[in-house]
Coordinates of C-alpha atoms in Angstrom, one line a residue:
Chain B
M613 CA 24.8 23.8 18.0
K614 CA 21.2 25.1 17.2
E615 CA 20.4 25.8 20.8
N616 CA 23.8 27.8 20.9
H617 CA 22.7 29.7 18.0
S618 CA 19.3 30.6 19.2
A619 CA 20.5 31.4 22.7
S620 CA 23.4 33.8 21.7
S621 CA 21.1 36.1 19.4
K622 CA 17.7 36.2 21.0
K623 CA 16.8 39.2 18.7
V624 CA 17.1 37.3 15.5
D625 CA 13.3 37.2 14.0
K626 CA 11.7 33.8 15.0
T627 CA 9.9 33.2 11.6
S628 CA 13.3 33.3 9.9
L629 CA 14.5 30.6 12.4
I630 CA 11.5 28.7 11.9
Q631 CA 12.1 28.7 8.2
K632 CA 15.4 27.8 8.5
F633 CA 14.9 24.9 10.6
R634 CA 12.2 23.5 8.1
G635 CA 14.5 24.3 5.3
N636 CA 17.1 22.4 7.3
V637 CA 14.9 19.3 7.8
K638 CA 13.7 19.6 4.0
Y639 CA 17.2 19.4 3.1
Q640 CA 18.1 16.5 5.4
K641 CA 15.0 14.5 4.0
Y642 CA 15.9 14.8 0.5
L643 CA 19.3 13.8 1.4
F644 CA 18.4 10.8 3.3
V645 CA 15.6 9.6 0.7
Y646 CA 18.1 9.9 -2.4
T647 CA 21.3 8.5 -0.7
C648 CA 19.0 5.7 0.6
L649 CA 17.3 5.0 -2.7
L650 CA 20.6 4.7 -4.8
L651 CA 21.6 1.2 -4.2
P652 CA 17.8 -0.2 -4.5
I653 CA 17.1 1.6 -7.6
L654 CA 20.5 0.1 -9.3
F655 CA 19.6 -3.2 -7.7
F656 CA 15.9 -3.4 -9.0
L657 CA 17.0 -1.8 -12.2
G658 CA 19.9 -3.7 -13.0
I659 CA 19.0 -7.2 -11.5
R660 CA 15.2 -7.3 -12.0
I661 CA 13.7 -4.9 -14.8
L662 CA 16.7 -5.2 -17.4
P663 CA 17.0 -8.7 -17.2
T664 CA 13.1 -9.0 -17.8
L665 CA 13.3 -7.1 -20.8
F666 CA 16.6 -9.0 -22.0
T667 CA 14.7 -12.2 -21.6
F668 CA 11.8 -11.2 -24.1
N669 CA 14.9 -10.2 -26.4
V670 CA 16.7 -13.4 -26.3
G671 CA 13.3 -15.3 -26.8
F672 CA 13.3 -13.7 -30.3
R673 CA 16.7 -15.0 -31.1
D674 CA 18.7 -18.0 -32.3
W675 CA 20.8 -17.8 -29.4
N676 CA 23.0 -20.9 -28.6
L677 CA 25.7 -20.4 -25.8
L678 CA 27.9 -23.0 -27.7
A679 CA 27.9 -21.4 -31.1
T680 CA 29.9 -18.4 -31.3
G681 CA 29.1 -15.2 -33.3
A682 CA 25.6 -13.8 -34.3
K683 CA 22.6 -14.1 -32.4
P684 CA 20.1 -13.4 -35.3
F685 CA 16.6 -12.2 -34.8
I686 CA 14.4 -15.0 -35.9
G687 CA 11.0 -13.5 -34.6
L688 CA 8.5 -16.0 -33.3
Q689 CA 10.5 -19.2 -34.7
N690 CA 11.2 -20.1 -31.2
Y691 CA 7.6 -19.9 -30.0
Q692 CA 6.6 -22.1 -33.0
A693 CA 9.1 -24.6 -32.2
L694 CA 7.7 -24.8 -28.6
I695 CA 4.0 -25.1 -29.7
Q696 CA 5.3 -28.1 -31.8
D697 CA 7.2 -29.7 -29.2
K698 CA 5.6 -32.6 -27.5
V699 CA 7.6 -32.5 -24.3
F700 CA 6.9 -28.8 -24.0
I701 CA 3.1 -29.5 -24.3
K702 CA 3.4 -32.3 -22.1
S703 CA 5.3 -30.1 -19.3
A704 CA 2.7 -27.5 -19.7
V705 CA -0.2 -29.9 -19.3
N706 CA 1.9 -31.3 -16.2
T707 CA 2.3 -27.9 -14.6
L708 CA -1.4 -27.5 -14.9
I709 CA -2.3 -30.8 -12.9
Y710 CA 0.4 -30.0 -10.4
I711 CA -1.1 -26.7 -9.9
V712 CA -5.1 -27.7 -10.0
I713 CA -4.6 -30.8 -7.9
G714 CA -2.0 -29.7 -5.7
V715 CA -3.3 -26.3 -4.7
S716 CA -6.9 -27.4 -4.4
G717 CA -5.4 -30.7 -2.3
Q718 CA -3.5 -28.1 0.0
L719 CA -6.4 -25.8 0.3
F720 CA -8.7 -28.8 1.3
F721 CA -6.6 -30.4 3.9
G722 CA -5.5 -26.9 5.1
I723 CA -9.1 -26.0 6.1
I724 CA -10.1 -29.4 7.4
V725 CA -7.1 -29.3 9.8
A726 CA -7.8 -25.7 10.6
L727 CA -11.5 -26.7 11.0
L728 CA -10.4 -29.6 13.6
L729 CA -8.1 -27.7 15.5
H730 CA -10.6 -24.8 15.8
K731 CA -13.1 -27.2 17.5
I732 CA -10.5 -28.3 20.2
N733 CA -9.3 -26.0 23.0
R734 CA -6.3 -28.2 24.6
F735 CA -3.0 -29.1 22.8
V736 CA -3.6 -26.4 19.8
G737 CA -0.1 -25.2 19.9
F738 CA 1.2 -28.8 20.1
F739 CA -0.7 -30.1 16.9
R740 CA -0.2 -26.8 15.0
V741 CA 3.9 -27.4 15.5
I742 CA 3.4 -30.9 14.3
Y743 CA 1.5 -30.2 11.3
F744 CA 3.8 -27.4 10.5
I745 CA 7.0 -29.0 10.8
P746 CA 7.4 -30.2 7.3
Y747 CA 7.1 -26.8 6.0
V748 CA 10.1 -25.8 7.6
T749 CA 12.5 -28.6 6.5
S750 CA 14.8 -29.0 3.7
I751 CA 12.8 -29.7 0.5
V752 CA 15.8 -31.8 -1.1
A753 CA 16.3 -33.9 2.2
I754 CA 12.4 -34.7 2.4
S755 CA 12.3 -35.4 -1.3
W756 CA 15.0 -38.2 -0.7
V757 CA 13.0 -39.5 2.3
F758 CA 10.1 -40.0 0.2
Q759 CA 12.0 -41.9 -2.4
W760 CA 13.6 -44.2 0.4
I761 CA 10.0 -44.9 2.0
L762 CA 8.2 -45.6 -1.4
M763 CA 11.0 -47.6 -3.0
K764 CA 10.2 -51.2 -4.2
N765 CA 11.3 -52.9 -1.1
G766 CA 10.8 -49.9 1.1
I767 CA 8.4 -49.5 4.4
I768 CA 5.1 -48.3 2.6
N769 CA 5.0 -51.2 0.5
D770 CA 5.7 -53.4 3.1
L771 CA 2.8 -52.3 5.0
L772 CA 0.8 -52.4 1.8
I773 CA 1.6 -56.1 1.7
K774 CA 0.9 -56.8 5.4
I775 CA -2.7 -55.5 5.0
G776 CA -3.1 -57.7 1.8
L777 CA -2.5 -55.3 -1.0
S778 CA -0.3 -55.3 -3.8
P779 CA 3.0 -53.5 -3.5
Q780 CA 2.8 -50.3 -5.9
P781 CA 5.8 -49.0 -8.1
F782 CA 5.0 -45.3 -7.1
L783 CA 7.9 -43.1 -8.5
N784 CA 8.9 -45.5 -10.8
S785 CA 5.7 -45.6 -12.7
P786 CA 4.4 -43.1 -15.6
D787 CA 1.2 -43.1 -14.1
Q788 CA 1.7 -43.0 -10.6
A789 CA 4.8 -40.8 -10.0
I790 CA 3.5 -37.3 -10.5
Y791 CA 0.7 -37.8 -8.0
V792 CA 3.1 -39.2 -5.4
I793 CA 5.2 -35.9 -6.1
I794 CA 2.1 -33.8 -5.7
G795 CA 1.3 -35.8 -2.4
A796 CA 4.4 -34.8 -1.1
M797 CA 4.1 -31.2 -1.9
I798 CA 0.6 -31.2 -0.2
W799 CA 2.3 -32.9 2.7
Q800 CA 5.0 -30.3 3.1
A801 CA 2.8 -26.9 2.6
L802 CA -0.5 -28.0 4.2
G803 CA 0.8 -26.4 7.7
F804 CA 1.1 -23.3 5.9
Q805 CA -2.3 -23.1 4.7
M806 CA -3.5 -24.4 8.3
V807 CA -2.0 -21.5 9.9
L808 CA -3.8 -18.9 7.4
F809 CA -7.2 -20.6 7.8
L810 CA -6.8 -21.0 11.8
A811 CA -6.1 -17.3 11.8
G812 CA -9.2 -16.5 9.4
L813 CA -11.6 -18.6 11.3
E814 CA -10.5 -16.9 14.6
N815 CA -11.4 -13.6 13.0
I816 CA -15.1 -14.7 12.2
P817 CA -17.4 -13.3 15.1
K818 CA -19.1 -15.9 16.9
M819 CA -22.4 -13.9 16.7
L820 CA -22.6 -14.7 13.1
Y821 CA -23.0 -18.6 14.1
E822 CA -25.4 -17.8 17.0
A823 CA -27.4 -16.1 14.3
A824 CA -27.4 -18.8 11.8
E825 CA -28.2 -21.3 14.6
I826 CA -31.3 -19.0 15.4
D827 CA -32.6 -19.1 11.8
G828 CA -32.3 -23.0 12.0
A829 CA -29.1 -23.6 9.8
S830 CA -27.6 -27.0 9.7
P831 CA -23.8 -27.5 10.5
W832 CA -23.2 -27.8 6.7
Q833 CA -25.1 -24.7 5.9
K834 CA -23.4 -22.9 8.5
F835 CA -20.1 -23.8 7.2
W836 CA -21.1 -22.8 3.5
H837 CA -23.0 -20.0 4.2
V838 CA -20.9 -18.2 7.0
T839 CA -17.6 -19.7 7.3
V840 CA -16.6 -20.0 3.6
P841 CA -17.8 -16.4 2.4
L842 CA -16.0 -14.9 5.6
L843 CA -12.6 -16.9 4.7
N844 CA -12.8 -15.7 1.0
P845 CA -9.9 -13.2 1.2
T846 CA -7.6 -15.9 3.1
I847 CA -8.6 -18.5 0.3
V848 CA -8.0 -15.9 -2.3
F849 CA -4.5 -15.3 -0.8
S850 CA -3.7 -18.9 -0.3
A851 CA -4.7 -20.0 -3.9
V852 CA -2.6 -17.2 -5.6
I853 CA 0.5 -17.9 -3.2
G854 CA 0.1 -21.6 -3.5
S855 CA 0.0 -21.6 -7.2
I856 CA 3.3 -19.6 -7.6
N857 CA 4.7 -21.6 -4.9
F858 CA 3.9 -24.8 -6.7
I859 CA 5.5 -23.7 -10.1
Q860 CA 8.7 -22.7 -8.5
V861 CA 8.9 -25.5 -5.9
S862 CA 8.0 -28.2 -8.2
F863 CA 11.5 -28.0 -9.5
T864 CA 13.3 -29.0 -6.5
Q865 CA 10.8 -31.8 -5.8
V866 CA 10.7 -33.3 -9.5
I867 CA 14.6 -33.2 -9.9
N868 CA 14.8 -34.8 -6.5
M869 CA 12.1 -37.2 -6.6
S870 CA 11.9 -38.3 -10.4
S871 CA 13.7 -41.7 -11.1
D872 CA 15.9 -40.4 -13.6
G873 CA 16.1 -37.1 -11.9
T874 CA 15.0 -35.0 -14.8
G875 CA 11.2 -35.4 -14.9
G876 CA 10.7 -39.0 -15.7
P877 CA 9.9 -41.8 -15.9
L878 CA 8.8 -40.9 -19.8
N879 CA 8.6 -37.2 -18.9
S880 CA 5.5 -38.0 -16.8
T881 CA 6.6 -35.7 -13.8
M882 CA 8.3 -32.9 -16.2
T883 CA 7.1 -29.4 -15.3
V884 CA 7.8 -26.4 -17.7
V885 CA 10.6 -25.1 -15.3
V886 CA 12.4 -28.4 -15.3
Y887 CA 12.1 -28.1 -19.2
I888 CA 13.6 -24.7 -19.2
Y889 CA 16.4 -26.0 -17.1
Q890 CA 17.1 -28.6 -19.6
L891 CA 17.1 -26.4 -22.5
A892 CA 19.1 -23.7 -21.2
F893 CA 21.7 -25.4 -19.2
R894 CA 21.9 -29.0 -20.9
K895 CA 21.4 -28.1 -24.4
F896 CA 22.6 -24.3 -24.0
D897 CA 19.8 -23.0 -26.3
M898 CA 19.0 -19.8 -24.5
G899 CA 16.7 -18.4 -27.4
L900 CA 14.2 -21.4 -27.0
A901 CA 14.6 -21.5 -23.2
S902 CA 13.9 -17.8 -22.9
A903 CA 10.8 -18.2 -25.1
A904 CA 9.5 -20.9 -23.0
T905 CA 10.0 -18.6 -19.9
V906 CA 8.1 -15.6 -21.4
L907 CA 5.0 -18.3 -22.0
L908 CA 5.5 -19.3 -18.3
F909 CA 5.1 -15.7 -17.2
L910 CA 2.2 -15.1 -19.5
F911 CA 0.7 -18.3 -18.0
I912 CA 1.3 -17.1 -14.4
L913 CA -0.1 -14.0 -14.9
A914 CA -3.3 -15.3 -16.5
L915 CA -3.7 -17.8 -13.8
T916 CA -3.4 -15.1 -11.2
L917 CA -6.0 -12.6 -12.8
F918 CA -8.4 -15.7 -13.5
Q919 CA -8.1 -16.8 -9.8
M920 CA -8.6 -13.2 -8.5
K921 CA -11.7 -12.9 -10.6
V922 CA -13.4 -16.4 -9.8
L923 CA -12.4 -16.4 -6.3
T924 CA -13.4 -13.1 -5.2
R925 CA -17.0 -13.4 -6.7
K926 CA -19.9 -12.3 -4.6
F927 CA -21.4 -14.5 -2.3
D928 CA -24.9 -14.5 -0.9
Y929 CA -25.0 -14.2 2.6
Chain P
M542 CA -15.7 -35.2 26.8
K543 CA -18.3 -35.4 23.7
L544 CA -17.9 -38.0 21.2
G545 CA -17.5 -35.3 18.4
K546 CA -14.3 -33.9 20.5
I547 CA -13.0 -37.2 20.9
L548 CA -13.2 -37.9 17.1
T549 CA -11.7 -34.8 16.6
Y550 CA -8.7 -35.6 18.5
L551 CA -8.5 -39.0 17.0
A552 CA -8.4 -37.4 13.5
L553 CA -5.8 -34.7 14.7
I554 CA -3.6 -37.6 16.2
L555 CA -3.8 -39.7 12.9
G556 CA -2.8 -36.8 10.8
S557 CA 0.0 -36.2 13.3
I558 CA 1.4 -39.6 12.5
I559 CA 1.3 -39.0 8.9
M560 CA 3.2 -35.8 9.4
L561 CA 5.8 -37.0 11.5
F562 CA 6.2 -40.5 10.1
P563 CA 8.7 -39.7 7.3
F564 CA 10.9 -37.9 9.7
V565 CA 11.0 -40.8 12.1
W566 CA 11.8 -43.4 9.5
M567 CA 14.6 -41.0 8.4
V568 CA 16.2 -40.6 11.8
S569 CA 15.7 -44.4 12.4
T570 CA 17.4 -45.3 9.1
S571 CA 20.4 -43.1 10.0
L572 CA 21.0 -44.8 13.1
K573 CA 21.1 -48.4 11.4
S574 CA 24.1 -50.2 10.4
P575 CA 24.4 -51.0 6.6
I576 CA 23.3 -54.6 7.3
D577 CA 20.1 -53.5 9.0
I578 CA 18.6 -50.9 6.8
F579 CA 16.0 -53.1 5.4
S580 CA 15.0 -54.5 8.6
L581 CA 11.6 -52.6 9.4
D582 CA 12.1 -52.1 13.2
I583 CA 11.4 -48.0 13.9
I584 CA 13.8 -48.5 16.8
P585 CA 17.1 -50.0 15.4
E586 CA 18.3 -53.4 17.1
N587 CA 21.7 -51.8 17.4
I588 CA 22.1 -48.1 17.1
T589 CA 25.1 -46.7 15.8
F590 CA 26.5 -43.2 15.0
S591 CA 29.1 -44.5 12.6
N592 CA 26.9 -43.1 9.6
Y593 CA 27.2 -39.4 10.8
I594 CA 31.0 -39.7 11.1
K595 CA 31.1 -41.3 7.7
V596 CA 29.3 -38.8 6.1
M597 CA 31.3 -36.0 7.9
E598 CA 34.5 -37.5 7.2
E599 CA 33.8 -38.8 3.4
S600 CA 31.9 -35.6 2.0
L601 CA 32.1 -31.8 2.3
F602 CA 28.8 -32.0 4.3
A603 CA 30.2 -29.5 7.2
K604 CA 31.4 -27.2 4.4
W605 CA 27.8 -27.2 2.6
F606 CA 26.1 -26.6 5.8
V607 CA 28.5 -23.7 6.5
N608 CA 28.1 -22.2 2.8
S609 CA 24.2 -22.5 3.4
L610 CA 24.3 -20.7 6.8
I611 CA 26.6 -17.8 5.4
I612 CA 24.4 -17.3 2.3
A613 CA 21.0 -17.5 4.1
T614 CA 22.3 -15.0 6.8
V615 CA 24.0 -12.6 4.7
T616 CA 20.9 -12.4 2.4
T617 CA 18.4 -12.1 5.3
I618 CA 20.3 -9.1 6.8
S619 CA 20.3 -7.3 3.2
V620 CA 16.8 -8.0 2.7
A621 CA 15.6 -7.0 6.1
F622 CA 17.6 -3.8 6.2
F623 CA 17.0 -2.5 2.1
D624 CA 13.5 -3.7 2.1
T625 CA 12.4 -2.1 5.3
L626 CA 14.3 1.1 4.3
V627 CA 12.9 1.2 0.9
G628 CA 9.2 0.5 2.3
Y629 CA 9.8 3.3 4.8
I630 CA 10.7 5.8 2.2
I631 CA 7.9 5.1 -0.2
A632 CA 5.4 5.0 2.7
K633 CA 6.5 8.2 4.6
F634 CA 8.2 10.7 2.2
S635 CA 7.3 12.5 -0.7
F636 CA 9.7 13.1 -3.4
V637 CA 10.1 13.1 -7.2
G638 CA 9.7 9.6 -8.6
R639 CA 7.8 7.7 -5.9
G640 CA 4.9 6.5 -7.9
V641 CA 7.3 5.6 -10.7
L642 CA 9.5 3.7 -8.3
F643 CA 6.8 1.9 -6.5
I644 CA 5.2 0.8 -9.7
L645 CA 8.8 -0.4 -10.8
I646 CA 9.0 -2.4 -7.8
L647 CA 5.5 -3.8 -7.9
S648 CA 6.1 -5.1 -11.2
T649 CA 9.0 -7.4 -10.3
L650 CA 6.5 -9.2 -8.4
M651 CA 4.7 -10.2 -11.5
V652 CA 8.0 -11.8 -12.8
P653 CA 8.7 -15.2 -12.0
T654 CA 12.4 -15.7 -10.6
E655 CA 12.6 -18.6 -13.4
M656 CA 12.4 -16.1 -16.0
L657 CA 15.4 -14.3 -14.8
I658 CA 17.5 -17.3 -14.5
I659 CA 18.9 -17.2 -17.9
P660 CA 20.0 -13.4 -17.7
W661 CA 21.4 -13.8 -14.5
Y662 CA 23.5 -16.7 -15.7
M663 CA 24.8 -14.6 -18.5
M664 CA 25.5 -11.6 -16.3
S665 CA 27.3 -13.8 -13.9
S666 CA 29.7 -15.3 -16.6
D667 CA 30.3 -12.0 -18.1
F668 CA 31.3 -10.2 -14.9
G669 CA 33.0 -13.4 -13.5
W670 CA 30.7 -13.9 -10.9
T671 CA 30.1 -17.8 -11.4
D672 CA 31.4 -20.1 -8.8
S673 CA 31.4 -17.6 -5.9
Y674 CA 29.5 -16.5 -2.8
W675 CA 28.7 -13.2 -4.3
G676 CA 27.2 -15.3 -7.5
I677 CA 24.9 -17.2 -5.3
L678 CA 23.9 -13.9 -3.2
F679 CA 23.3 -11.2 -5.9
P680 CA 19.9 -12.0 -6.9
G681 CA 18.5 -12.1 -3.5
L682 CA 19.7 -9.2 -1.7
M683 CA 16.5 -7.3 -2.0
T684 CA 13.2 -8.5 -2.9
G685 CA 9.7 -6.6 -4.1
F686 CA 7.7 -8.6 -2.1
G687 CA 9.5 -7.4 1.2
V688 CA 9.4 -3.7 0.1
F689 CA 5.5 -3.7 -0.5
L690 CA 4.9 -5.7 2.9
M691 CA 7.4 -3.1 4.9
R692 CA 5.6 -0.3 3.1
Q693 CA 2.2 -1.7 4.4
F694 CA 3.4 -1.6 7.9
M695 CA 5.4 1.5 7.7
E696 CA 2.2 3.5 6.4
Q697 CA 0.4 3.0 9.8
I698 CA 3.0 5.0 11.5
P699 CA 1.7 8.4 12.5
D700 CA 3.5 11.2 10.9
D701 CA 3.4 13.2 13.9
L702 CA 5.4 10.6 15.7
L703 CA 8.2 11.1 13.0
N704 CA 8.0 15.0 13.3
A705 CA 8.2 15.1 16.8
A706 CA 11.5 13.2 16.7
R707 CA 12.6 15.8 13.9
I708 CA 11.7 18.7 16.0
D709 CA 13.9 17.1 18.8
G710 CA 16.7 17.2 16.2
M711 CA 17.0 13.6 15.7
N712 CA 18.7 12.9 12.2
E713 CA 16.8 10.9 9.5
F714 CA 18.9 7.7 10.0
M715 CA 18.4 7.6 13.6
I716 CA 14.5 8.4 13.4
F717 CA 14.5 5.3 11.0
F718 CA 16.4 3.1 13.3
K719 CA 15.1 4.3 16.7
I720 CA 11.6 5.4 15.8
A721 CA 10.2 3.6 12.6
I722 CA 11.7 0.0 12.9
P723 CA 10.7 -0.8 16.5
Q724 CA 6.9 0.1 15.2
V725 CA 7.3 -2.6 12.5
W726 CA 9.2 -5.1 14.3
P727 CA 6.7 -8.2 13.9
A728 CA 6.7 -7.6 10.5
L729 CA 10.3 -7.4 10.0
A730 CA 10.8 -10.5 12.2
A731 CA 8.6 -12.4 9.8
L732 CA 10.0 -11.2 6.5
S733 CA 13.4 -12.3 8.1
I734 CA 12.5 -15.6 9.0
F735 CA 10.7 -16.3 5.7
T736 CA 14.0 -14.9 3.8
F737 CA 16.3 -17.2 5.7
L738 CA 14.0 -20.2 5.3
G739 CA 13.8 -19.7 1.5
N740 CA 17.4 -19.2 1.0
W741 CA 18.1 -22.2 3.1
N742 CA 16.1 -24.1 0.9
A743 CA 16.9 -22.4 -2.4
F744 CA 18.0 -24.9 -5.1
L745 CA 17.5 -23.9 -8.9
W746 CA 19.9 -20.8 -8.8
P747 CA 22.8 -22.1 -6.6
L748 CA 22.5 -25.4 -8.7
I749 CA 23.1 -23.2 -11.9
V750 CA 25.8 -20.7 -10.8
I751 CA 28.1 -23.0 -8.5
E752 CA 30.6 -25.6 -10.1
S753 CA 33.0 -26.5 -7.6
E754 CA 32.2 -29.0 -5.0
A755 CA 33.3 -26.9 -2.0
L756 CA 31.0 -24.2 -2.9
R757 CA 27.6 -26.1 -3.1
T758 CA 24.8 -25.2 -0.6
L759 CA 23.4 -27.7 1.5
P760 CA 20.6 -28.5 -0.8
V761 CA 22.6 -28.7 -4.0
G762 CA 25.2 -31.0 -2.1
L763 CA 22.8 -33.3 -0.5
S764 CA 21.1 -33.7 -4.3
F765 CA 24.5 -34.6 -5.6
F766 CA 25.4 -36.6 -2.7
S767 CA 22.3 -38.5 -2.8
S768 CA 22.3 -39.2 -6.7
G769 CA 25.9 -39.8 -7.3
E770 CA 28.6 -41.4 -5.1
A771 CA 26.4 -42.5 -2.4
E772 CA 23.5 -44.1 -4.7
S773 CA 21.8 -47.1 -3.1
Q774 CA 23.6 -46.1 0.3
W775 CA 20.7 -45.4 1.9
H776 CA 21.8 -45.2 5.5
L777 CA 24.0 -42.4 4.4
I778 CA 21.4 -40.6 2.4
M779 CA 19.1 -40.6 5.3
T780 CA 21.9 -39.4 7.6
G781 CA 22.7 -36.5 5.4
S782 CA 18.9 -35.7 5.4
T783 CA 18.6 -35.7 9.2
I784 CA 21.6 -33.3 9.2
A785 CA 20.0 -31.0 6.9
V786 CA 16.4 -31.2 8.6
I787 CA 17.2 -31.4 12.3
P788 CA 18.7 -28.1 12.8
L789 CA 15.9 -26.5 11.1
I790 CA 13.2 -27.9 13.1
L791 CA 14.9 -27.1 16.2
V792 CA 15.1 -23.4 15.1
F793 CA 11.5 -23.6 14.1
I794 CA 10.4 -24.8 17.7
L795 CA 12.2 -22.1 19.2
L796 CA 10.8 -19.5 17.1
Q797 CA 7.4 -20.9 16.3
R798 CA 5.4 -18.2 17.7
H799 CA 7.1 -15.8 15.6
I800 CA 6.7 -17.6 12.5
I801 CA 3.0 -18.5 13.1
S802 CA 2.1 -15.0 14.1
G803 CA 4.3 -13.8 10.7
I804 CA 2.4 -15.9 8.4
T805 CA -0.9 -14.7 10.2
L806 CA 0.4 -11.1 9.7
T807 CA 1.3 -11.3 6.0
G808 CA -1.6 -13.4 5.2
M809 CA -4.0 -10.7 6.5
K810 CA -2.3 -7.7 4.8

């Protein structure tokens, strides 16, 4: 249509045509931008932002789903109740244990496997696939597989007896269960970290190692003074993502691996998220549960900032 | 070969055994008859597929599988489309409210999903969304992470390329589909794969929002299946787990190049 127009009236001023074209493009752009953003804006406001604010509000109220009528504002009472609640404190401490041991375990084994894979030149793809497989499988299914192989008369205890050790209670023991779950989580997520570190290692220029060798650096010094500083961005990313994943994924693992299905034995594997779930959907105390989610939010925020600060510190080259 | 290399391979093989053993034992148990499940043979003496028939006949396993497939597929399509579109608009257009919108979306990244479960649950019951596909779907239809990721990649597209298409008379939608999307294809593939995996494995929200047995997703179904009716029937639990896990492993082996380059890509951004 535009071509017809310009062809039929050659005498029309060129500049006004260009202006018209520009105006047309601009109009189209705005139409495009605002039509396309309509749904996303509604979504992010209605399903993310407002619910977040709503949670803060509920956390200050006595809000039980079973009780009808008023939901009075009670200030910080929910928060006070939580701080004095032994199960909540236990779940908070456990969450910290999950993160500290789980994330450092993941990073440690991820780096080890990546370094091993970096050293070889055959079957790299093959090994990478094998180590990565647990990451893509169903967490619930794998949780039950772990229960099965770790049960009292399961295959692992049988092997322990065969090599002359005593059988262990594993998930039935208040002392062992949390570490068994952390172990399963490390096993599952290690492949993800491995891929990240392998990519990081491949990005380090060989020249730097050669230079270090000329200076007479030992393999350990090369690792500590060349590899670690240059992998630092990857380590920060892995630690931050890993911690947030641990908090979320631990719900699925704990519910499906605990001997009683709710964070036992004796709350020894309970996490904050599992406790929030119980408060909200077993006891229907939405006020208390919301206050707990606010504390979780503040905790995650603080943790992320802390990790960024500690892990991005300057290294001496 | 040098000794160091041999030791490296040995360590990797030992690690591989640890990574694969739970799967081997799972499949092995699923092929054993109930009398044999406590035998410790890795290859069962009498291989039987009766557990598979039993699981399919006596539970809604096939239904749960289909539910998960539908939920994960719809969510992935929605996230891939909207996150890419919004990422593109924020990266390539200047308009009133762009900064505010970007900060708004970024701020949702800070809030953990767990914090939103309670308001989502109340919303669902007020609007009658509980116990429906829509109820499971609605919170995940767009993600802040995806928008952020796609924006990073869209920013690298040269403006001249887009303007050239405009001068050729292409409309904005065609420019988005035909010019912008092909430029960010690897990132889009990565986002799609991870969205699919994440939703396939989603547990907390479907557990809360679904009441009827027929609407459970595979993880929720499997969880009840294992803790309830089939308790101590380990051959059936392992059969269910095999059905839940094997398709994922097969898909992964097919797509592994994309998945691995996707992680690398997102990790480097």
